[in-house]
Coordinates of C-alpha atoms in Angstrom, one line a residue:
Chain A
M1 CA 118.4 -78.8 -60.4
L2 CA 116.7 -77.0 -63.2
T3 CA 113.1 -76.7 -62.8
L4 CA 111.0 -76.8 -65.9
A5 CA 110.1 -73.1 -65.3
T6 CA 113.7 -72.3 -65.5
L7 CA 114.1 -74.2 -68.7
L8 CA 111.4 -72.3 -70.3
L9 CA 112.7 -69.0 -69.2
V10 CA 116.3 -69.6 -70.8
A11 CA 114.7 -71.3 -73.9
P12 CA 115.6 -69.3 -77.0
A13 CA 112.7 -67.8 -79.1
H14 CA 111.8 -69.7 -82.0
A15 CA 114.5 -69.3 -84.8
G16 CA 111.8 -68.2 -87.4
E17 CA 110.9 -65.2 -85.0
D18 CA 113.9 -63.2 -86.6
D19 CA 112.7 -64.1 -90.2
A20 CA 109.3 -62.9 -89.4
R21 CA 110.5 -59.6 -87.5
T22 CA 112.8 -58.9 -90.7
C23 CA 109.8 -59.4 -92.8
I24 CA 107.6 -57.1 -90.9
Q25 CA 110.2 -54.3 -90.6
A26 CA 110.3 -54.3 -94.3
K27 CA 106.6 -54.1 -94.7
V28 CA 106.4 -51.2 -92.1
H29 CA 109.3 -49.4 -93.8
Q30 CA 107.2 -49.6 -96.9
A31 CA 104.0 -48.6 -95.4
R32 CA 105.9 -45.5 -93.9
A33 CA 106.9 -44.4 -97.2
E34 CA 103.3 -44.4 -98.3
G35 CA 102.3 -42.2 -95.5
W36 CA 101.5 -44.8 -92.7
S37 CA 102.5 -44.5 -89.1
V38 CA 103.0 -47.4 -86.7
R39 CA 101.3 -48.1 -83.7
T40 CA 103.1 -51.2 -82.7
R41 CA 104.8 -54.6 -83.8
T42 CA 104.8 -57.9 -82.1
T43 CA 105.9 -61.3 -82.7
S44 CA 104.8 -64.6 -81.5
T45 CA 105.3 -68.4 -82.2
L46 CA 102.2 -70.5 -83.1
Q47 CA 101.6 -74.0 -83.5
A48 CA 100.0 -75.2 -87.0
G49 CA 96.4 -74.1 -86.9
A50 CA 96.6 -72.0 -83.7
L51 CA 95.9 -68.3 -83.6
D52 CA 96.7 -65.2 -81.5
V53 CA 94.0 -62.6 -80.5
Y54 CA 95.0 -59.0 -80.0
A55 CA 92.7 -56.7 -78.4
M56 CA 92.9 -53.1 -79.7
T57 CA 91.3 -49.6 -79.2
L58 CA 90.7 -48.2 -82.5
Q59 CA 89.8 -44.6 -83.1
A60 CA 86.9 -43.6 -85.2
G61 CA 87.6 -42.3 -88.7
I62 CA 91.3 -43.3 -88.7
Q63 CA 92.4 -45.7 -91.5
Y64 CA 94.1 -48.7 -90.3
R65 CA 96.2 -51.1 -92.0
F66 CA 97.0 -54.5 -90.2
I67 CA 100.0 -56.4 -91.6
A68 CA 101.4 -59.8 -90.8
C69 CA 104.4 -61.8 -91.9
G70 CA 104.9 -65.6 -91.2
D71 CA 108.3 -67.0 -91.3
T72 CA 109.4 -69.5 -94.2
S73 CA 107.8 -72.3 -92.3
V74 CA 104.3 -70.8 -92.5
A75 CA 102.4 -71.4 -95.9
D76 CA 99.3 -69.3 -95.1
V77 CA 98.8 -66.6 -92.4
G78 CA 95.0 -65.8 -91.9
L79 CA 94.4 -62.2 -90.8
Y80 CA 91.0 -61.0 -89.7
V81 CA 89.7 -57.9 -87.7
Y82 CA 86.8 -58.4 -85.5
D83 CA 84.7 -55.8 -83.8
G84 CA 83.5 -55.8 -80.1
E85 CA 80.5 -57.8 -80.8
G86 CA 82.6 -60.6 -82.5
R87 CA 81.7 -59.7 -86.2
V88 CA 84.5 -60.0 -88.9
V89 CA 84.9 -56.5 -90.1
A90 CA 87.7 -56.9 -92.3
R91 CA 89.9 -59.8 -93.7
D92 CA 92.7 -60.8 -95.9
L93 CA 91.7 -63.1 -98.9
S94 CA 95.1 -64.0 -100.2
V95 CA 96.5 -67.4 -99.5
D96 CA 100.2 -66.5 -98.6
R97 CA 102.5 -65.6 -95.7
E98 CA 102.4 -61.9 -95.9
P99 CA 98.7 -60.8 -95.6
H100 CA 97.3 -57.2 -94.9
T101 CA 93.8 -55.8 -94.8
D102 CA 92.4 -52.2 -94.1
Y103 CA 89.7 -51.0 -92.0
T104 CA 88.4 -47.7 -90.8
P105 CA 86.1 -47.9 -87.8
P106 CA 83.0 -45.9 -87.5
A107 CA 83.3 -45.7 -83.7
T108 CA 86.2 -45.6 -81.2
G109 CA 85.9 -48.8 -79.4
R110 CA 87.5 -52.4 -78.8
Y111 CA 88.4 -54.5 -81.7
Y112 CA 90.4 -57.6 -82.2
V113 CA 93.0 -58.5 -84.7
V114 CA 93.3 -62.3 -85.2
V115 CA 96.3 -63.8 -86.9
Q116 CA 96.4 -67.5 -87.5
A117 CA 98.9 -70.1 -88.7
V118 CA 96.4 -71.5 -91.3
S119 CA 98.8 -74.0 -93.0
M120 CA 102.5 -74.9 -92.6
V121 CA 105.2 -75.7 -95.1
G122 CA 106.3 -79.3 -95.2
G123 CA 104.3 -80.4 -92.1
A124 CA 106.2 -77.9 -89.8
A125 CA 104.9 -78.0 -86.2
T126 CA 105.3 -74.4 -85.6
G127 CA 105.9 -71.0 -87.1
A128 CA 106.6 -67.5 -86.1
I129 CA 104.2 -64.6 -87.2
S130 CA 104.8 -60.8 -86.8
T131 CA 102.0 -58.6 -86.8
A132 CA 102.0 -54.8 -87.3
V133 CA 99.0 -52.1 -86.8
T134 CA 99.6 -48.9 -88.8
Y135 CA 97.4 -46.1 -89.4
K136 CA 97.0 -42.7 -91.2
Chain B
M1 CA 87.2 -69.2 -128.7
R2 CA 86.4 -65.4 -128.7
P3 CA 89.3 -63.2 -127.2
L4 CA 88.7 -60.9 -124.5
S5 CA 88.4 -57.3 -125.6
P6 CA 90.8 -54.8 -124.1
S7 CA 88.1 -53.4 -121.8
M8 CA 87.3 -56.8 -120.6
L9 CA 90.9 -57.4 -119.9
T10 CA 91.2 -54.1 -117.9
L11 CA 88.0 -55.0 -115.8
A12 CA 89.3 -58.5 -115.1
A13 CA 92.8 -57.0 -114.1
A14 CA 91.2 -54.4 -111.9
L15 CA 89.1 -57.1 -110.1
V16 CA 92.1 -59.4 -109.5
A17 CA 94.0 -56.3 -108.1
C18 CA 91.1 -55.6 -105.7
S19 CA 91.0 -59.3 -104.6
G20 CA 93.5 -59.1 -101.9
T21 CA 91.5 -57.8 -99.1
E22 CA 87.7 -57.1 -98.3
T23 CA 85.8 -55.3 -95.6
P24 CA 82.7 -57.3 -95.2
D25 CA 79.9 -55.4 -93.6
A26 CA 78.2 -58.7 -92.2
P27 CA 79.4 -61.5 -89.9
A28 CA 81.4 -63.9 -91.8
Q29 CA 79.5 -66.7 -90.3
S30 CA 76.2 -65.4 -91.9
G31 CA 77.4 -65.3 -95.5
P32 CA 81.0 -64.5 -96.7
A33 CA 81.4 -61.6 -99.0
A34 CA 84.1 -64.0 -100.5
A35 CA 81.5 -65.7 -102.6
E36 CA 81.0 -62.5 -104.4
A37 CA 84.5 -61.8 -105.2
P38 CA 86.6 -63.2 -107.9
Q39 CA 88.2 -66.6 -106.8
P40 CA 91.7 -66.6 -105.9
A41 CA 94.1 -69.3 -107.0
A42 CA 93.6 -71.2 -103.6
Q43 CA 90.7 -70.6 -101.6
P44 CA 91.2 -68.9 -98.1
P45 CA 89.6 -70.8 -95.4
E46 CA 86.7 -69.1 -93.4
P47 CA 87.6 -66.9 -90.5
P48 CA 87.8 -68.8 -87.3
A49 CA 84.4 -68.9 -85.5
L50 CA 85.1 -66.8 -82.5
D51 CA 82.2 -65.0 -80.6
K52 CA 82.7 -62.0 -78.4
D53 CA 83.4 -64.2 -75.3
A54 CA 86.0 -66.5 -77.2
L55 CA 87.8 -63.3 -78.3
E56 CA 87.8 -61.7 -75.0
A57 CA 89.2 -64.9 -73.4
Q58 CA 92.0 -65.2 -75.8
A59 CA 92.9 -61.5 -76.0
K60 CA 96.4 -60.0 -75.5
D61 CA 96.6 -56.5 -74.7
V62 CA 100.1 -55.9 -76.4
I63 CA 98.6 -53.6 -79.0
L64 CA 95.8 -52.1 -77.0
V65 CA 96.9 -48.6 -76.5
P66 CA 96.5 -45.9 -79.1
S67 CA 99.8 -43.8 -79.7
P68 CA 99.7 -40.1 -79.1
S69 CA 100.1 -39.4 -82.8
E70 CA 97.2 -41.6 -83.4
M71 CA 95.0 -39.5 -80.8
Q72 CA 96.0 -36.4 -82.5
D73 CA 94.9 -37.8 -85.9
A74 CA 91.5 -38.8 -84.4
L75 CA 91.1 -35.4 -83.0
A76 CA 91.5 -33.8 -86.3
E77 CA 89.3 -36.3 -87.7
A78 CA 86.6 -35.2 -85.2
G79 CA 86.7 -31.8 -86.4
V80 CA 89.0 -30.1 -83.7
A81 CA 91.4 -28.0 -85.5
Q82 CA 93.4 -27.1 -82.6
G83 CA 96.7 -28.9 -82.8
L84 CA 98.2 -30.3 -79.7
S85 CA 101.6 -29.1 -80.2
A86 CA 100.8 -25.6 -78.9
L87 CA 99.0 -27.1 -75.8
V88 CA 102.0 -29.1 -75.0
G89 CA 104.3 -25.9 -75.5
D90 CA 107.5 -26.3 -73.6
R91 CA 106.1 -28.6 -70.8
S92 CA 108.9 -30.5 -69.4
V93 CA 109.3 -33.5 -67.2
R94 CA 111.7 -34.1 -64.2
M95 CA 113.5 -37.2 -64.9
E96 CA 115.2 -37.9 -61.7
S97 CA 113.8 -40.3 -59.5
D98 CA 115.0 -43.3 -57.3
N99 CA 111.7 -45.1 -58.3
P100 CA 112.1 -47.0 -61.6
D101 CA 108.3 -47.2 -62.0
V102 CA 108.1 -43.5 -61.8
V103 CA 110.8 -42.9 -64.2
A104 CA 109.2 -45.3 -66.6
V105 CA 105.9 -43.3 -66.5
R106 CA 107.8 -40.0 -67.0
T107 CA 109.6 -41.5 -69.9
G108 CA 106.2 -42.2 -71.7
V109 CA 105.0 -38.7 -70.9
V110 CA 108.0 -37.0 -72.3
L111 CA 107.7 -39.4 -75.4
A112 CA 104.3 -38.3 -75.9
Y113 CA 105.2 -34.6 -75.6
A114 CA 108.1 -35.3 -78.2
L115 CA 105.5 -36.9 -80.6
L116 CA 103.0 -34.2 -80.2
T117 CA 105.2 -31.4 -80.9
V118 CA 107.7 -32.8 -83.4
K119 CA 106.5 -30.7 -86.2
E120 CA 106.3 -27.4 -84.4
A121 CA 108.7 -27.3 -81.6
D122 CA 112.3 -25.6 -82.0
T123 CA 115.3 -27.9 -82.2
A124 CA 116.5 -27.4 -78.7
T125 CA 113.3 -28.2 -77.2
L126 CA 113.4 -31.4 -79.1
L127 CA 116.9 -32.3 -78.3
K128 CA 116.0 -31.7 -74.5
R129 CA 113.2 -34.2 -74.9
L130 CA 115.5 -36.8 -76.8
D131 CA 118.0 -36.2 -74.0
D132 CA 115.2 -36.9 -71.4
I133 CA 113.9 -40.2 -73.1
K134 CA 117.7 -41.2 -73.2
A135 CA 117.9 -40.6 -69.5
G136 CA 114.8 -42.4 -68.8
M137 CA 115.8 -45.5 -70.9
T138 CA 119.3 -45.6 -69.4
A139 CA 117.8 -45.5 -65.8
L140 CA 115.4 -48.3 -66.7
G141 CA 118.3 -50.3 -68.1
A142 CA 116.7 -50.6 -71.4
G143 CA 120.0 -51.7 -73.1
T144 CA 122.4 -49.8 -75.5
D145 CA 120.6 -50.2 -78.8
I146 CA 117.7 -47.6 -77.9
N147 CA 120.2 -45.0 -76.7
A148 CA 122.3 -45.4 -80.0
T149 CA 119.4 -45.0 -81.9
I150 CA 118.4 -41.8 -79.9
D151 CA 122.1 -40.6 -80.2
D152 CA 121.8 -41.1 -84.1
I153 CA 118.5 -39.1 -84.2
K154 CA 119.9 -36.2 -82.1
G155 CA 123.1 -36.1 -84.4
R156 CA 120.9 -35.8 -87.6
L157 CA 118.6 -33.3 -85.9
S158 CA 121.3 -31.1 -84.9
S159 CA 122.9 -30.9 -88.2
D160 CA 119.6 -30.3 -90.1
S161 CA 120.0 -33.5 -91.9
L162 CA 116.7 -34.9 -90.6
S163 CA 113.2 -33.5 -91.7
R164 CA 110.5 -33.3 -89.2
D165 CA 108.4 -36.0 -91.0
D166 CA 111.4 -38.3 -90.7
L167 CA 111.8 -37.4 -87.1
L168 CA 108.1 -38.2 -86.6
A169 CA 108.6 -41.6 -88.1
E170 CA 111.7 -42.2 -86.0
L171 CA 109.9 -41.3 -82.8
D172 CA 106.6 -43.3 -83.8
E173 CA 109.2 -46.3 -84.3
I174 CA 110.6 -45.8 -80.8
H175 CA 107.2 -45.6 -79.3
G176 CA 105.5 -48.3 -81.3
A177 CA 108.2 -50.9 -82.2
I178 CA 111.4 -50.5 -80.3
I179 CA 109.9 -49.7 -76.6
P180 CA 107.6 -52.9 -76.7
E181 CA 110.9 -55.0 -77.2
I182 CA 113.0 -53.4 -74.3
E183 CA 111.0 -55.8 -71.9
Y184 CA 113.9 -58.2 -72.4
E185 CA 116.4 -55.8 -71.0
A186 CA 114.5 -53.7 -68.7
G187 CA 111.7 -56.1 -67.5
A188 CA 108.1 -56.6 -68.8
R189 CA 106.5 -54.1 -66.2
V190 CA 108.3 -51.4 -67.8
V191 CA 106.6 -51.3 -71.1
P192 CA 103.0 -50.9 -69.7
L193 CA 104.2 -48.2 -67.4
I194 CA 105.8 -46.1 -70.3
Q195 CA 102.6 -46.8 -72.4
A196 CA 100.5 -45.5 -69.2
G197 CA 102.6 -42.2 -69.3
S198 CA 102.2 -41.6 -73.0
W199 CA 98.5 -42.4 -72.9
L200 CA 97.7 -40.2 -69.9
A201 CA 99.6 -37.2 -71.5
G202 CA 97.8 -37.8 -74.7
V203 CA 94.5 -37.9 -73.0
N204 CA 95.4 -34.8 -71.1
V205 CA 96.1 -32.7 -74.1
V206 CA 93.3 -34.1 -76.2
A207 CA 90.8 -33.2 -73.3
E208 CA 92.1 -29.7 -73.2
A209 CA 91.8 -29.4 -77.1
I210 CA 88.1 -30.4 -76.8
V211 CA 87.4 -27.9 -74.0
Q212 CA 89.2 -25.3 -76.1
A213 CA 87.0 -26.1 -79.3
D214 CA 84.0 -26.5 -77.2
N215 CA 83.1 -29.7 -79.2
A216 CA 81.1 -32.3 -77.1
T217 CA 80.9 -34.5 -80.1
A218 CA 84.9 -34.9 -80.0
A219 CA 84.5 -35.6 -76.5
T220 CA 82.1 -38.5 -77.0
R221 CA 84.1 -39.9 -79.8
L222 CA 87.6 -39.6 -78.2
L223 CA 87.5 -39.8 -74.6
R224 CA 85.5 -43.0 -74.2
Q225 CA 88.3 -45.8 -74.0
P226 CA 87.2 -48.0 -71.2
E227 CA 89.5 -50.9 -72.3
V228 CA 92.6 -48.9 -71.9
A229 CA 91.6 -47.5 -68.8
D230 CA 90.7 -50.7 -67.5
Y231 CA 94.0 -52.4 -68.7
F232 CA 96.0 -49.7 -66.7
L233 CA 93.7 -50.0 -63.8
Q234 CA 94.1 -53.8 -63.5
Y235 CA 97.8 -53.2 -63.7
V236 CA 97.8 -50.4 -61.0
R237 CA 95.7 -52.6 -58.7
T238 CA 98.0 -55.7 -59.0
E239 CA 101.6 -55.4 -60.5
G240 CA 102.0 -51.8 -59.5
S241 CA 100.2 -51.5 -56.3
D242 CA 103.3 -51.6 -53.9
K243 CA 105.8 -50.2 -56.5
A244 CA 105.0 -46.6 -56.6
P245 CA 104.3 -43.8 -54.0
P246 CA 100.8 -44.4 -52.4
E247 CA 99.7 -41.0 -53.3
V248 CA 100.6 -41.5 -57.0
I249 CA 98.8 -45.1 -57.0
G250 CA 95.7 -43.6 -55.2
R251 CA 95.3 -40.7 -57.6
L252 CA 96.0 -42.8 -60.8
E253 CA 93.5 -45.5 -59.7
Q254 CA 90.7 -42.6 -59.0
T255 CA 91.5 -41.1 -62.5
L256 CA 91.5 -44.3 -64.3
T257 CA 88.2 -45.4 -62.7
H258 CA 86.6 -42.2 -63.4
L259 CA 87.7 -42.4 -67.3
K260 CA 86.3 -46.0 -67.1
E261 CA 83.2 -44.9 -65.7
L262 CA 82.9 -42.1 -68.4
A263 CA 82.5 -44.8 -71.2
T264 CA 79.4 -46.1 -69.9
R265 CA 77.6 -42.8 -70.4
P266 CA 76.1 -42.6 -74.0
E267 CA 77.3 -39.2 -74.7
L268 CA 79.9 -36.8 -73.0
T269 CA 79.9 -33.1 -72.5
V270 CA 82.4 -30.4 -72.5
D271 CA 82.4 -30.4 -68.7
D272 CA 83.2 -34.0 -68.9
A273 CA 86.3 -33.1 -71.0
K274 CA 87.0 -30.4 -68.3
D275 CA 86.9 -32.9 -65.8
V276 CA 89.1 -35.4 -67.6
K277 CA 91.6 -32.5 -68.1
A278 CA 91.7 -31.6 -64.3
R279 CA 92.1 -35.2 -63.2
T280 CA 94.9 -36.0 -65.5
D281 CA 96.5 -32.6 -64.6
N282 CA 96.7 -33.8 -61.1
V283 CA 98.2 -37.3 -61.9
L284 CA 100.7 -35.6 -64.2
A285 CA 101.6 -33.2 -61.5
L286 CA 102.3 -35.9 -59.0
L287 CA 104.9 -37.7 -61.3

């Protein structure tokens, strides 16, 4: 008998994750052309209104650009950077699914990038969001 | 209605162009800078109300660790002119091992060496490092895509049709984007082990550069990464504790604990950097 855990393990990734990955790959490619290097990319599926928090060690004096891409079921992706004390130090102000924001930390330390599926298209329940951290 | 002058139109266009992002210098909860910016077509919501504890409780570590290239850039930013390439030189890593965890860490180390020497190393040395990375990936069962990518890079490097800037971008892509995705083929535990190897190798040469430059300020700015040390420490104590030879685990745990402890000091000295160099040397020698 299949257990719930087994079912979860074999469940395919959210179909929109490929869309979000394709979008972020194009964004990262464009960023590279502008002299940015990539630390990493990651993708996850979020419920409407939910958020992901990624901890990062950022290096003092390095300029970072944070980029996100939602799949077509996400209307607005929120993108925020918090410092180790929980203060917002950078955010994107656009209302769309492809936000970005820049930040140059004054000190090496722990920061958090938060991506949120702020609003969805047509009442979709979930959406995929890819996030990339680039620097130069 | 009086039309806007060209200068006003230019100003308006500039304001709109600058409205995509902001870098507030105060907590959003205490008065968002958005109120001072031009209003976009739709108003973005306030940032989620997340205090330090809430952030920490939800945090994922998948993008925690700085890449070796990033550490090199930070070193230059801190005023240390010594390039890391010369310090890495022709260091090589023995890839043969029956222990996949050791292979993963070694693969991370050689990837760091490749990243840090990409601009100056001779082609033969870079090709050897690419071969080592490929051997590591093969041993780890990382799938065929990454090896095809490495073969493609090697082909272009051998034929002089790949600039060193482009090679750096390719290696950065492998380190930052492709390796995090091999967990599906090679298993989730492989990714942090490769990251650990790259980070340790990066810290090792950064510490050496700081010692050579006799720059205590750079030590304070760059060698205090308690979260990264703690991330790997937790991993070593749980997931990895029975997977690698005991002497490797023991030395790694001591070194990571020391790196974490360093971060509690308000300022580091060049002697601290010497100590970091010696301790990471010892770990790398065990691999």
